[in-house]
mmCIF file of C-alpha atoms in Angstrom:
data_model
loop_
_atom_site.group_PDB
_atom_site.id
_atom_site.type_symbol
_atom_site.label_atom_id
_atom_site.label_comp_id
_atom_site.label_asym_id
_atom_site.label_seq_id
_atom_site.Cartn_x
_atom_site.Cartn_y
_atom_site.Cartn_z
ATOM 1 C CA SER A 1 -123.547 -29.375 -40.742
ATOM 2 C CA LYS A 2 -125.216 -31.917 -38.492
ATOM 3 C CA ASN A 3 -124.963 -34.471 -41.181
ATOM 4 C CA PHE A 4 -121.010 -34.435 -40.794
ATOM 5 C CA ALA A 5 -121.072 -34.323 -37.115
ATOM 6 C CA GLY A 6 -120.544 -38.122 -36.861
ATOM 7 C CA VAL A 7 -117.836 -38.165 -39.312
ATOM 8 C CA GLN A 8 -116.285 -35.208 -37.514
ATOM 9 C CA ALA A 9 -116.483 -37.172 -34.109
ATOM 10 C CA TYR A 10 -114.919 -40.187 -35.999
ATOM 11 C CA VAL A 11 -112.064 -38.402 -37.076
ATOM 12 C CA MET A 12 -111.312 -36.784 -33.671
ATOM 13 C CA GLY A 13 -111.727 -39.668 -31.977
ATOM 14 C CA SER A 14 -109.435 -41.607 -34.305
ATOM 15 C CA ALA A 15 -106.814 -38.729 -33.996
ATOM 16 C CA ILE A 16 -106.890 -38.928 -30.035
ATOM 17 C CA ALA A 17 -106.757 -42.708 -30.226
ATOM 18 C CA GLN A 18 -103.787 -42.580 -32.789
ATOM 19 C CA ASN A 19 -101.906 -40.160 -30.460
ATOM 20 C CA ALA A 20 -102.508 -42.377 -27.478
ATOM 21 C CA GLN A 21 -101.311 -45.503 -29.174
ATOM 22 C CA ALA A 22 -98.156 -43.471 -30.340
ATOM 23 C CA ALA A 23 -97.660 -42.491 -26.680
ATOM 24 C CA ALA A 24 -98.217 -46.001 -25.338
ATOM 25 C CA ASP A 25 -95.735 -47.220 -28.116
ATOM 26 C CA ALA A 26 -92.952 -44.706 -26.907
ATOM 27 C CA ALA A 27 -93.630 -45.746 -23.419
ATOM 28 C CA ALA A 28 -93.307 -49.350 -24.143
ATOM 29 C CA ALA A 29 -90.314 -48.859 -26.037
ATOM 30 C CA ALA A 30 -88.727 -46.860 -22.970
ATOM 31 C CA ALA A 31 -89.915 -49.707 -20.893
ATOM 32 C CA ALA A 32 -88.637 -52.660 -23.080
ATOM 33 C CA ASP A 33 -85.446 -53.216 -21.070
ATOM 34 C CA ALA A 34 -86.791 -52.522 -17.689
ATOM 35 C CA PRO A 35 -88.112 -56.043 -16.704
ATOM 36 C CA ALA A 36 -84.629 -57.684 -17.366
ATOM 37 C CA LYS A 37 -83.013 -54.617 -15.582
ATOM 38 C CA VAL A 38 -85.272 -55.067 -12.425
ATOM 39 C CA ALA A 39 -84.438 -58.841 -12.370
ATOM 40 C CA ASP A 40 -80.542 -58.013 -12.669
ATOM 41 C CA LEU A 41 -81.000 -55.060 -9.893
ATOM 42 C CA ASN A 42 -83.111 -57.453 -7.626
ATOM 43 C CA ALA A 43 -80.308 -60.072 -7.987
ATOM 44 C CA GLN A 44 -77.524 -57.296 -7.034
ATOM 45 C CA LEU A 45 -79.727 -55.969 -4.140
ATOM 46 C CA ASP A 46 -79.995 -59.698 -2.819
ATOM 47 C CA ALA A 47 -76.139 -60.076 -2.961
ATOM 48 C CA ALA A 48 -75.870 -56.731 -1.282
ATOM 49 C CA ASN A 49 -78.080 -57.580 1.547
ATOM 50 C CA ALA A 50 -76.129 -60.802 2.017
ATOM 51 C CA ILE A 51 -72.950 -58.951 2.778
ATOM 52 C CA THR A 52 -71.938 -58.973 6.339
ATOM 53 C CA PRO A 53 -69.962 -55.936 7.014
ATOM 54 C CA ALA A 54 -67.070 -55.988 9.430
ATOM 55 C CA THR A 55 -66.719 -52.239 9.985
ATOM 56 C CA PRO A 56 -69.241 -49.245 10.494
ATOM 57 C CA GLU A 57 -67.735 -47.917 7.039
ATOM 58 C CA GLU A 58 -68.568 -50.993 5.262
ATOM 59 C CA GLU A 59 -72.102 -51.063 6.777
ATOM 60 C CA ALA A 60 -72.540 -47.409 5.525
ATOM 61 C CA ALA A 61 -71.205 -48.288 2.008
ATOM 62 C CA LYS A 62 -73.509 -51.315 2.189
ATOM 63 C CA ALA A 63 -76.754 -49.047 3.169
ATOM 64 C CA ALA A 64 -75.574 -46.608 0.319
ATOM 65 C CA GLN A 65 -75.459 -49.540 -2.214
ATOM 66 C CA ILE A 66 -78.658 -50.887 -1.317
ATOM 67 C CA ALA A 67 -80.446 -47.322 -1.629
ATOM 68 C CA ASP A 68 -78.856 -46.876 -4.732
ATOM 69 C CA LEU A 69 -80.070 -50.253 -6.210
ATOM 70 C CA GLN A 70 -83.557 -49.491 -4.973
ATOM 71 C CA GLY A 71 -83.788 -46.359 -6.527
ATOM 72 C CA GLN A 72 -82.751 -47.852 -9.782
ATOM 73 C CA ILE A 73 -85.506 -50.679 -9.239
ATOM 74 C CA ASP A 74 -87.917 -47.924 -8.591
ATOM 75 C CA GLU A 75 -87.005 -46.196 -11.644
ATOM 76 C CA GLN A 76 -87.537 -49.069 -13.919
ATOM 77 C CA GLN A 77 -90.467 -50.128 -12.373
ATOM 78 C CA GLY A 78 -91.899 -46.732 -13.019
ATOM 79 C CA LEU A 79 -91.074 -47.087 -16.629
ATOM 80 C CA ILE A 80 -93.021 -50.355 -16.515
ATOM 81 C CA ASP A 81 -95.957 -48.952 -14.791
ATOM 82 C CA ALA A 82 -96.051 -45.925 -17.176
ATOM 83 C CA ALA A 83 -95.988 -48.186 -20.219
ATOM 84 C CA ALA A 84 -98.949 -50.037 -18.704
ATOM 85 C CA GLU A 85 -100.966 -46.621 -18.001
ATOM 86 C CA ALA A 86 -100.279 -45.547 -21.459
ATOM 87 C CA GLN A 87 -101.311 -48.542 -23.163
ATOM 88 C CA ALA A 88 -104.590 -48.741 -20.859
ATOM 89 C CA LYS A 89 -105.291 -45.004 -22.081
ATOM 90 C CA ALA A 90 -104.421 -45.948 -25.684
ATOM 91 C CA ASP A 91 -107.000 -48.754 -25.367
ATOM 92 C CA GLU A 92 -109.716 -46.574 -23.640
ATOM 93 C CA ALA A 93 -109.388 -43.805 -26.554
ATOM 94 C CA ALA A 94 -109.580 -46.584 -29.092
ATOM 95 C CA ALA A 95 -112.655 -48.102 -27.574
ATOM 96 C CA ALA A 96 -114.211 -44.459 -27.592
ATOM 97 C CA VAL A 97 -114.029 -44.073 -31.523
ATOM 98 C CA PRO A 98 -117.260 -43.578 -32.685
ATOM 99 C CA SER A 99 -118.194 -46.153 -35.662
ATOM 100 C CA LEU A 100 -117.526 -45.150 -38.971
ATOM 101 C CA ASP A 101 -120.602 -47.087 -40.281
ATOM 102 C CA ASP A 102 -122.721 -45.231 -38.104
ATOM 103 C CA ALA A 103 -121.237 -41.985 -38.962
ATOM 104 C CA LEU A 104 -121.486 -42.657 -42.711
ATOM 105 C CA ALA A 105 -125.110 -43.806 -42.462
ATOM 106 C CA SER A 106 -126.252 -40.700 -40.600
ATOM 107 C CA MET A 107 -124.493 -38.410 -43.096
ATOM 108 C CA ALA A 108 -126.320 -40.376 -46.062
ATOM 109 C CA ASN A 109 -129.314 -40.974 -44.144
ATOM 110 C CA LYS A 110 -129.268 -44.648 -45.027
ATOM 111 C CA PRO A 111 -126.903 -47.463 -44.670
ATOM 112 C CA VAL A 112 -123.555 -47.638 -46.710
ATOM 113 C CA ASP A 113 -122.001 -50.490 -48.553
ATOM 114 C CA ASP A 114 -118.462 -51.549 -48.158
ATOM 115 C CA GLU A 115 -117.360 -49.564 -51.233
ATOM 116 C CA VAL A 116 -118.421 -46.380 -49.592
ATOM 117 C CA LYS A 117 -116.639 -47.385 -46.363
ATOM 118 C CA ASP A 118 -113.689 -48.135 -47.974
ATOM 119 C CA TRP A 119 -113.759 -44.885 -49.920
ATOM 120 C CA ALA A 120 -114.388 -42.848 -46.921
ATOM 121 C CA THR A 121 -111.582 -44.833 -44.766
ATOM 122 C CA GLY A 122 -109.084 -43.798 -47.446
ATOM 123 C CA VAL A 123 -110.356 -40.270 -47.666
ATOM 124 C CA LEU A 124 -110.392 -39.723 -43.823
ATOM 125 C CA ALA A 125 -106.910 -41.395 -43.256
ATOM 126 C CA ASP A 126 -105.256 -38.328 -44.017
ATOM 127 C CA LYS A 127 -107.812 -36.180 -42.173
ATOM 128 C CA ILE A 128 -107.055 -38.354 -39.042
ATOM 129 C CA ASP A 129 -103.316 -37.841 -39.331
ATOM 130 C CA GLN A 130 -103.683 -34.162 -39.783
ATOM 131 C CA ALA A 131 -106.171 -33.962 -36.877
ATOM 132 C CA ALA A 132 -103.562 -36.169 -34.741
ATOM 133 C CA ALA A 133 -100.693 -33.968 -35.737
ATOM 134 C CA LYS A 134 -102.537 -30.759 -34.578
ATOM 135 C CA LEU A 135 -103.523 -32.310 -31.407
ATOM 136 C CA ALA A 136 -100.016 -33.364 -30.836
ATOM 137 C CA GLU A 137 -98.874 -29.680 -31.323
ATOM 138 C CA GLU A 138 -101.474 -28.347 -29.163
ATOM 139 C CA ALA A 139 -100.890 -30.851 -26.049
ATOM 140 C CA PRO A 140 -98.834 -29.501 -23.242
ATOM 141 C CA ALA A 141 -95.545 -30.965 -22.957
ATOM 142 C CA THR A 142 -95.246 -33.339 -20.040
ATOM 143 C CA PRO A 143 -92.228 -32.828 -17.629
#
């Protein structure tokens, strides 16, 4: 029914936002230690760059150490960037959720009071969780 279209859009938008926030939370957890690791790795990189090798073998070892440290720094920075990107997507998804007030008013053909909104919020919470779970199942796995 077209009267339920607004509520359906609210449920789906909320489910998408819920999944996006869960992904952002997971990315933030994965990157939680990254800033400290980057600082430590940068200190190690500075120390490695300060080494003055005496032999070609030591020069090669220094170059390998620097390359390894830079790779680790890049990996940690990737985690930080992924967390920021995931949070931006979650914020965008949350901003795109239609207004429940508007959806209920459209369905009822009149404004609704807080009691009705509170009731609908409780009823729709389970529906949002179900829709989020279904969307998560249908989402392709990321490599």
